[in-house]
Amino acid sequence: MELRVLQYFLAVAREQSIIRAAESLHLSQPTLSTQIKAMEEELGKQLLIRGTKGSRKVTLTEEGMILRKRAEEILNLVRKTQREIALSDEVVVGDVYIGTGETDAVRLIAQTAKKLYQTYPGIHYHIASGNAEFVMDQLEKGLIDFGLIFGAVDQVKYNCIEIPLTEVWGVLMKKDSPLAEKTAVSPEDLWDKPLILSRQEYSSGAFSSWIQRELSELEIVATYNLLFNASLMVEEGLGYAVGFDKIINTTGSSKLCFRPLNPRREAQMSIIWKKYQVFSKASAKFMAQLKET
């Protein structure tokens, strides 16, 4: 399977039309149709559902949607590799890719990048945000150089730097909520409350241990992977969101407030990268500055 043909396929998927895709690629329609048909024959699967004579629109089959996702990942990785190899030996320029969850510790990344910028303004940073599953998936596929994660690190697969900061768990709630009168939230305070949990907490069992109840005994009304979205649910009165402090601004005119958990729960953070990974010059400079910071 050629990269060129993957680009052709993505153009068809984007335009939802072989005619418009051919125009954007400066190809003839028969040439593009032949290339896509050859790809389907190579894979042994139909990738596109062609419209009837009266409709030129094409849609992706289930296999076509899988290929679209993988093709985007492959071509992104190719572009990243080309940029790294093409860099001059004399000048440090390039891209650093970092995956992270929502955390105030992103400030550490920003401080590191700011210090590097003074000497190496040609280094650019690309931050991909998501939950732990997303970060690990991106790291395994080589789409990011570093991941900022919480909890234990598999030191067989990854090198790491422990960050000398911890995140504090607590509850995000409306300022007029009954629990807002408390300085900290105990397990029994939440037994009868509608809760909004992160997907990671929901599946890990750690929250169940802290709250001393099985999740099936609790009223979990929603789950999230980004706390900002959960904060909007809290504002609308859906429930109480369990998450980290300092991510959502609760000062000034905010309708929300944050109360830590009691007993206290903290999360240790680490910057990780794959063992035996060969860094680009830009990524190596970032790592050296991060260690100093």
Coordinates of C-alpha atoms in Angstrom, one line a residue:
M1 CA 0.0 0.0 0.0
E2 CA 1.5 3.3 -1.1
L3 CA 1.5 6.5 0.9
R4 CA 0.4 8.3 -2.2
V5 CA -2.7 6.2 -2.5
L6 CA -3.5 6.7 1.2
Q7 CA -3.5 10.4 0.5
Y8 CA -5.9 9.9 -2.4
F9 CA -8.2 7.9 -0.2
L10 CA -8.2 10.6 2.5
A11 CA -9.1 13.2 -0.1
V12 CA -12.1 11.1 -1.2
A13 CA -13.2 10.6 2.4
R14 CA -12.8 14.4 3.1
E15 CA -14.6 15.5 0.0
Q16 CA -17.2 12.7 0.0
S17 CA -16.9 12.8 -3.7
I18 CA -14.5 11.2 -6.2
I19 CA -15.1 14.0 -8.7
R20 CA -14.3 16.8 -6.1
A21 CA -11.3 14.8 -4.7
A22 CA -9.9 14.3 -8.2
E23 CA -10.1 18.1 -8.8
S24 CA -8.4 18.8 -5.5
L25 CA -5.6 16.3 -6.3
H26 CA -5.3 17.5 -10.0
L27 CA -6.1 14.0 -11.2
S28 CA -8.6 12.7 -13.7
Q29 CA -11.7 11.0 -12.2
P30 CA -10.9 7.7 -14.0
T31 CA -7.4 7.7 -12.6
L32 CA -8.5 8.3 -9.1
S33 CA -11.3 5.7 -9.3
T34 CA -8.8 3.1 -10.6
Q35 CA -6.4 3.8 -7.7
I36 CA -9.2 3.5 -5.1
K37 CA -10.5 0.3 -6.7
A38 CA -7.0 -1.2 -6.7
M39 CA -6.7 -0.4 -3.0
E40 CA -10.0 -2.2 -2.3
E41 CA -8.9 -5.2 -4.3
E42 CA -5.5 -5.2 -2.4
L43 CA -7.3 -5.2 1.0
G44 CA -10.1 -7.5 -0.1
K45 CA -12.7 -5.1 1.4
Q46 CA -15.1 -2.5 0.0
L47 CA -14.1 0.9 1.4
L48 CA -16.6 3.2 -0.3
I49 CA -20.3 3.1 -1.0
R50 CA -20.8 4.8 -4.3
G51 CA -23.9 6.9 -4.8
T52 CA -26.6 6.1 -7.4
K53 CA -26.4 7.7 -10.8
G54 CA -28.3 10.7 -9.5
S55 CA -26.0 11.2 -6.6
R56 CA -22.2 11.7 -6.7
K57 CA -21.8 11.4 -3.0
V58 CA -19.7 8.5 -1.6
T59 CA -19.8 7.3 2.0
L60 CA -17.3 5.1 3.9
T61 CA -18.0 1.6 4.9
E62 CA -17.0 0.4 8.3
E63 CA -13.7 -0.8 6.9
G64 CA -13.3 2.5 5.2
M65 CA -13.7 4.4 8.5
I66 CA -11.0 2.2 10.1
L67 CA -8.7 2.9 7.2
R68 CA -9.3 6.6 7.4
K69 CA -8.3 6.7 11.0
R70 CA -5.2 4.6 10.4
A71 CA -4.2 6.5 7.3
E72 CA -4.4 9.8 9.2
E73 CA -2.1 8.4 11.9
I74 CA 0.4 6.9 9.3
L75 CA 0.6 10.2 7.3
N76 CA 1.0 12.3 10.5
L77 CA 3.9 10.0 11.6
V78 CA 5.5 10.2 8.2
R79 CA 5.3 14.0 8.2
K80 CA 6.8 14.1 11.7
T81 CA 9.6 11.8 10.7
Q82 CA 10.4 13.9 7.6
R83 CA 10.6 17.1 9.6
E84 CA 13.0 15.5 12.1
I85 CA 15.3 14.0 9.4
A86 CA 15.3 17.2 7.3
L87 CA 16.6 19.4 10.1
S88 CA 20.0 21.1 9.7
D89 CA 22.9 19.8 11.8
E90 CA 23.9 23.4 12.6
V91 CA 20.6 24.8 13.8
V92 CA 18.3 23.3 16.5
V93 CA 14.8 23.7 15.1
G94 CA 11.9 21.3 15.1
D95 CA 8.8 20.1 16.9
V96 CA 8.2 18.6 20.3
Y97 CA 5.0 16.6 20.8
I98 CA 3.6 16.2 24.3
G99 CA 0.5 14.3 25.5
T100 CA -1.1 15.3 28.8
G101 CA -4.2 15.1 30.8
E102 CA -5.7 18.2 32.4
T103 CA -3.4 19.4 35.1
D104 CA -1.9 22.5 36.5
A105 CA 1.5 20.8 36.0
V106 CA 1.3 21.9 32.3
R107 CA 2.8 25.1 33.7
L108 CA 6.1 23.2 34.1
I109 CA 6.0 22.4 30.4
A110 CA 5.3 26.0 29.7
Q111 CA 8.2 27.2 31.9
T112 CA 10.6 24.8 30.2
A113 CA 9.5 25.9 26.8
K114 CA 9.8 29.6 27.7
K115 CA 13.4 29.1 28.9
L116 CA 14.3 27.2 25.7
Y117 CA 12.7 29.8 23.5
Q118 CA 15.3 32.4 24.5
T119 CA 18.0 30.2 23.0
Y120 CA 16.1 28.1 20.5
P121 CA 13.2 30.0 19.1
G122 CA 12.9 27.5 16.2
I123 CA 11.5 24.8 18.5
H124 CA 7.7 24.5 18.4
Y125 CA 5.5 22.6 20.9
H126 CA 2.4 20.6 20.1
I127 CA 0.2 19.7 23.1
A128 CA -2.4 16.9 22.8
S129 CA -4.8 16.7 25.7
G130 CA -6.8 13.7 26.7
N131 CA -7.1 11.1 29.4
A132 CA -4.4 8.5 30.3
E133 CA -5.6 6.0 27.7
F134 CA -5.3 8.6 25.0
V135 CA -1.8 9.7 26.1
M136 CA -0.5 6.1 26.3
D137 CA -2.0 5.2 22.9
Q138 CA -0.4 8.3 21.2
L139 CA 3.0 7.4 22.9
E140 CA 2.8 3.8 21.7
K141 CA 2.1 4.9 18.1
G142 CA 5.0 7.3 18.1
L143 CA 2.8 10.3 17.6
I144 CA 4.1 12.1 20.7
D145 CA 7.6 12.3 22.2
F146 CA 6.6 12.6 25.9
G147 CA 3.6 11.8 28.0
L148 CA 2.6 13.5 31.3
I149 CA 0.7 10.8 33.3
F150 CA -0.5 10.2 36.8
G151 CA 0.3 7.2 39.0
A152 CA 2.8 4.3 38.7
V153 CA 5.0 4.0 35.6
D154 CA 5.8 0.7 33.8
Q155 CA 9.6 1.1 34.0
V156 CA 10.1 -1.9 31.8
K157 CA 8.7 0.0 28.8
Y158 CA 9.3 3.6 29.7
N159 CA 11.9 6.0 31.1
C160 CA 10.5 8.7 33.4
I161 CA 11.1 11.8 35.4
E162 CA 9.0 12.2 38.5
I163 CA 7.6 15.7 38.8
P164 CA 8.0 17.2 42.3
L165 CA 4.3 18.2 42.3
T166 CA 1.1 16.4 43.2
E167 CA -2.5 17.0 42.2
V168 CA -5.1 17.2 44.9
W169 CA -8.4 15.4 44.4
G170 CA -11.6 17.0 45.4
V171 CA -15.2 17.9 44.4
L172 CA -16.2 20.7 42.0
M173 CA -19.7 22.0 43.0
K174 CA -21.9 25.1 42.7
K175 CA -21.2 27.7 45.4
D176 CA -24.8 27.5 46.6
S177 CA -24.6 23.7 47.1
P178 CA -25.0 22.3 50.7
L179 CA -21.5 20.8 50.6
A180 CA -20.0 24.2 49.8
E181 CA -20.3 25.1 53.5
K182 CA -17.7 22.4 54.4
T183 CA -14.0 22.8 54.2
A184 CA -13.5 19.2 52.9
V185 CA -15.7 16.5 51.6
S186 CA -15.9 13.1 53.4
P187 CA -17.0 9.8 51.8
E188 CA -20.4 9.8 53.5
D189 CA -21.1 13.3 52.1
L190 CA -21.3 11.8 48.6
W191 CA -23.1 8.6 49.2
D192 CA -26.5 10.1 48.2
K193 CA -25.3 12.8 45.7
P194 CA -25.4 12.7 41.9
L195 CA -21.7 12.2 40.9
I196 CA -19.8 13.0 37.7
L197 CA -16.6 10.9 37.6
S198 CA -13.6 10.8 35.2
R199 CA -13.7 7.7 33.0
Q200 CA -10.3 6.7 34.4
E201 CA -11.5 6.9 38.0
Y202 CA -14.7 5.1 37.0
S203 CA -12.7 2.1 35.7
S204 CA -9.8 2.0 38.0
G205 CA -11.6 1.3 41.3
A206 CA -9.5 3.9 43.2
F207 CA -12.5 6.1 43.9
S208 CA -14.6 3.1 45.1
S209 CA -11.9 2.4 47.6
W210 CA -11.8 6.0 48.9
I211 CA -15.6 6.4 49.1
Q212 CA -16.0 3.0 50.8
R213 CA -18.8 1.9 48.4
E214 CA -19.2 -0.1 45.3
L215 CA -19.8 2.2 42.3
S216 CA -23.0 0.3 41.6
E217 CA -24.3 1.7 45.0
L218 CA -23.6 5.3 44.0
E219 CA -25.6 7.6 41.8
I220 CA -23.2 8.2 39.0
V221 CA -25.0 10.4 36.5
A222 CA -22.2 11.0 34.0
T223 CA -18.5 10.4 33.2
Y224 CA -16.0 12.7 31.5
N225 CA -12.5 12.7 30.1
L226 CA -12.0 16.5 30.3
L227 CA -12.9 18.3 33.5
F228 CA -13.9 21.5 31.6
N229 CA -16.9 19.6 30.1
A230 CA -17.8 18.2 33.5
S231 CA -17.7 21.8 35.0
L232 CA -20.4 22.8 32.6
M233 CA -22.6 19.9 33.8
V234 CA -22.0 21.1 37.3
E235 CA -22.9 24.6 36.5
E236 CA -26.2 23.3 35.0
G237 CA -26.9 21.5 38.3
L238 CA -26.5 17.9 37.0
G239 CA -24.3 16.9 39.9
Y240 CA -20.9 17.0 41.7
A241 CA -17.8 16.4 39.7
V242 CA -14.8 14.6 41.2
G243 CA -11.5 15.8 39.8
F244 CA -8.3 17.8 40.4
D245 CA -7.9 21.2 41.9
K246 CA -6.7 24.3 39.9
I247 CA -8.0 23.1 36.5
I248 CA -11.2 25.0 36.7
N249 CA -11.1 28.7 37.8
T250 CA -13.4 29.0 40.8
T251 CA -12.4 32.6 41.7
G252 CA -14.2 35.9 41.1
S253 CA -17.6 35.6 39.4
S254 CA -17.4 31.8 38.9
K255 CA -20.5 29.9 40.0
L256 CA -18.4 27.0 41.2
C257 CA -16.1 26.1 44.1
F258 CA -13.7 23.3 44.9
R259 CA -13.5 21.3 48.1
P260 CA -10.7 18.7 48.7
L261 CA -11.4 15.2 49.8
N262 CA -11.0 14.0 53.3
P263 CA -9.2 11.6 53.8
R264 CA -6.9 13.5 51.4
R265 CA -6.1 12.0 48.0
E266 CA -3.1 13.1 45.9
A267 CA -1.8 12.0 42.6
Q268 CA 1.9 11.8 41.7
M269 CA 2.9 12.8 38.2
S270 CA 5.7 11.8 35.8
I271 CA 6.9 12.7 32.4
I272 CA 7.5 9.5 30.5
W273 CA 9.0 8.4 27.1
K274 CA 9.6 5.1 25.4
K275 CA 12.8 3.3 26.3
Y276 CA 15.5 3.3 23.6
Q277 CA 13.7 6.2 21.9
V278 CA 15.8 8.2 19.6
F279 CA 15.1 11.9 20.2
S280 CA 15.2 14.6 17.6
K281 CA 17.5 17.5 18.5
A282 CA 14.5 19.6 19.6
S283 CA 13.2 16.9 21.8
A284 CA 16.6 16.3 23.4
K285 CA 17.0 20.0 24.2
F286 CA 13.5 20.0 25.7
M287 CA 14.4 17.0 27.9
A288 CA 17.7 18.5 29.1
Q289 CA 15.9 21.8 30.0
L290 CA 13.0 19.9 31.7
K291 CA 15.5 18.1 34.0
E292 CA 17.1 21.4 34.9
T293 CA 13.8 23.0 35.5

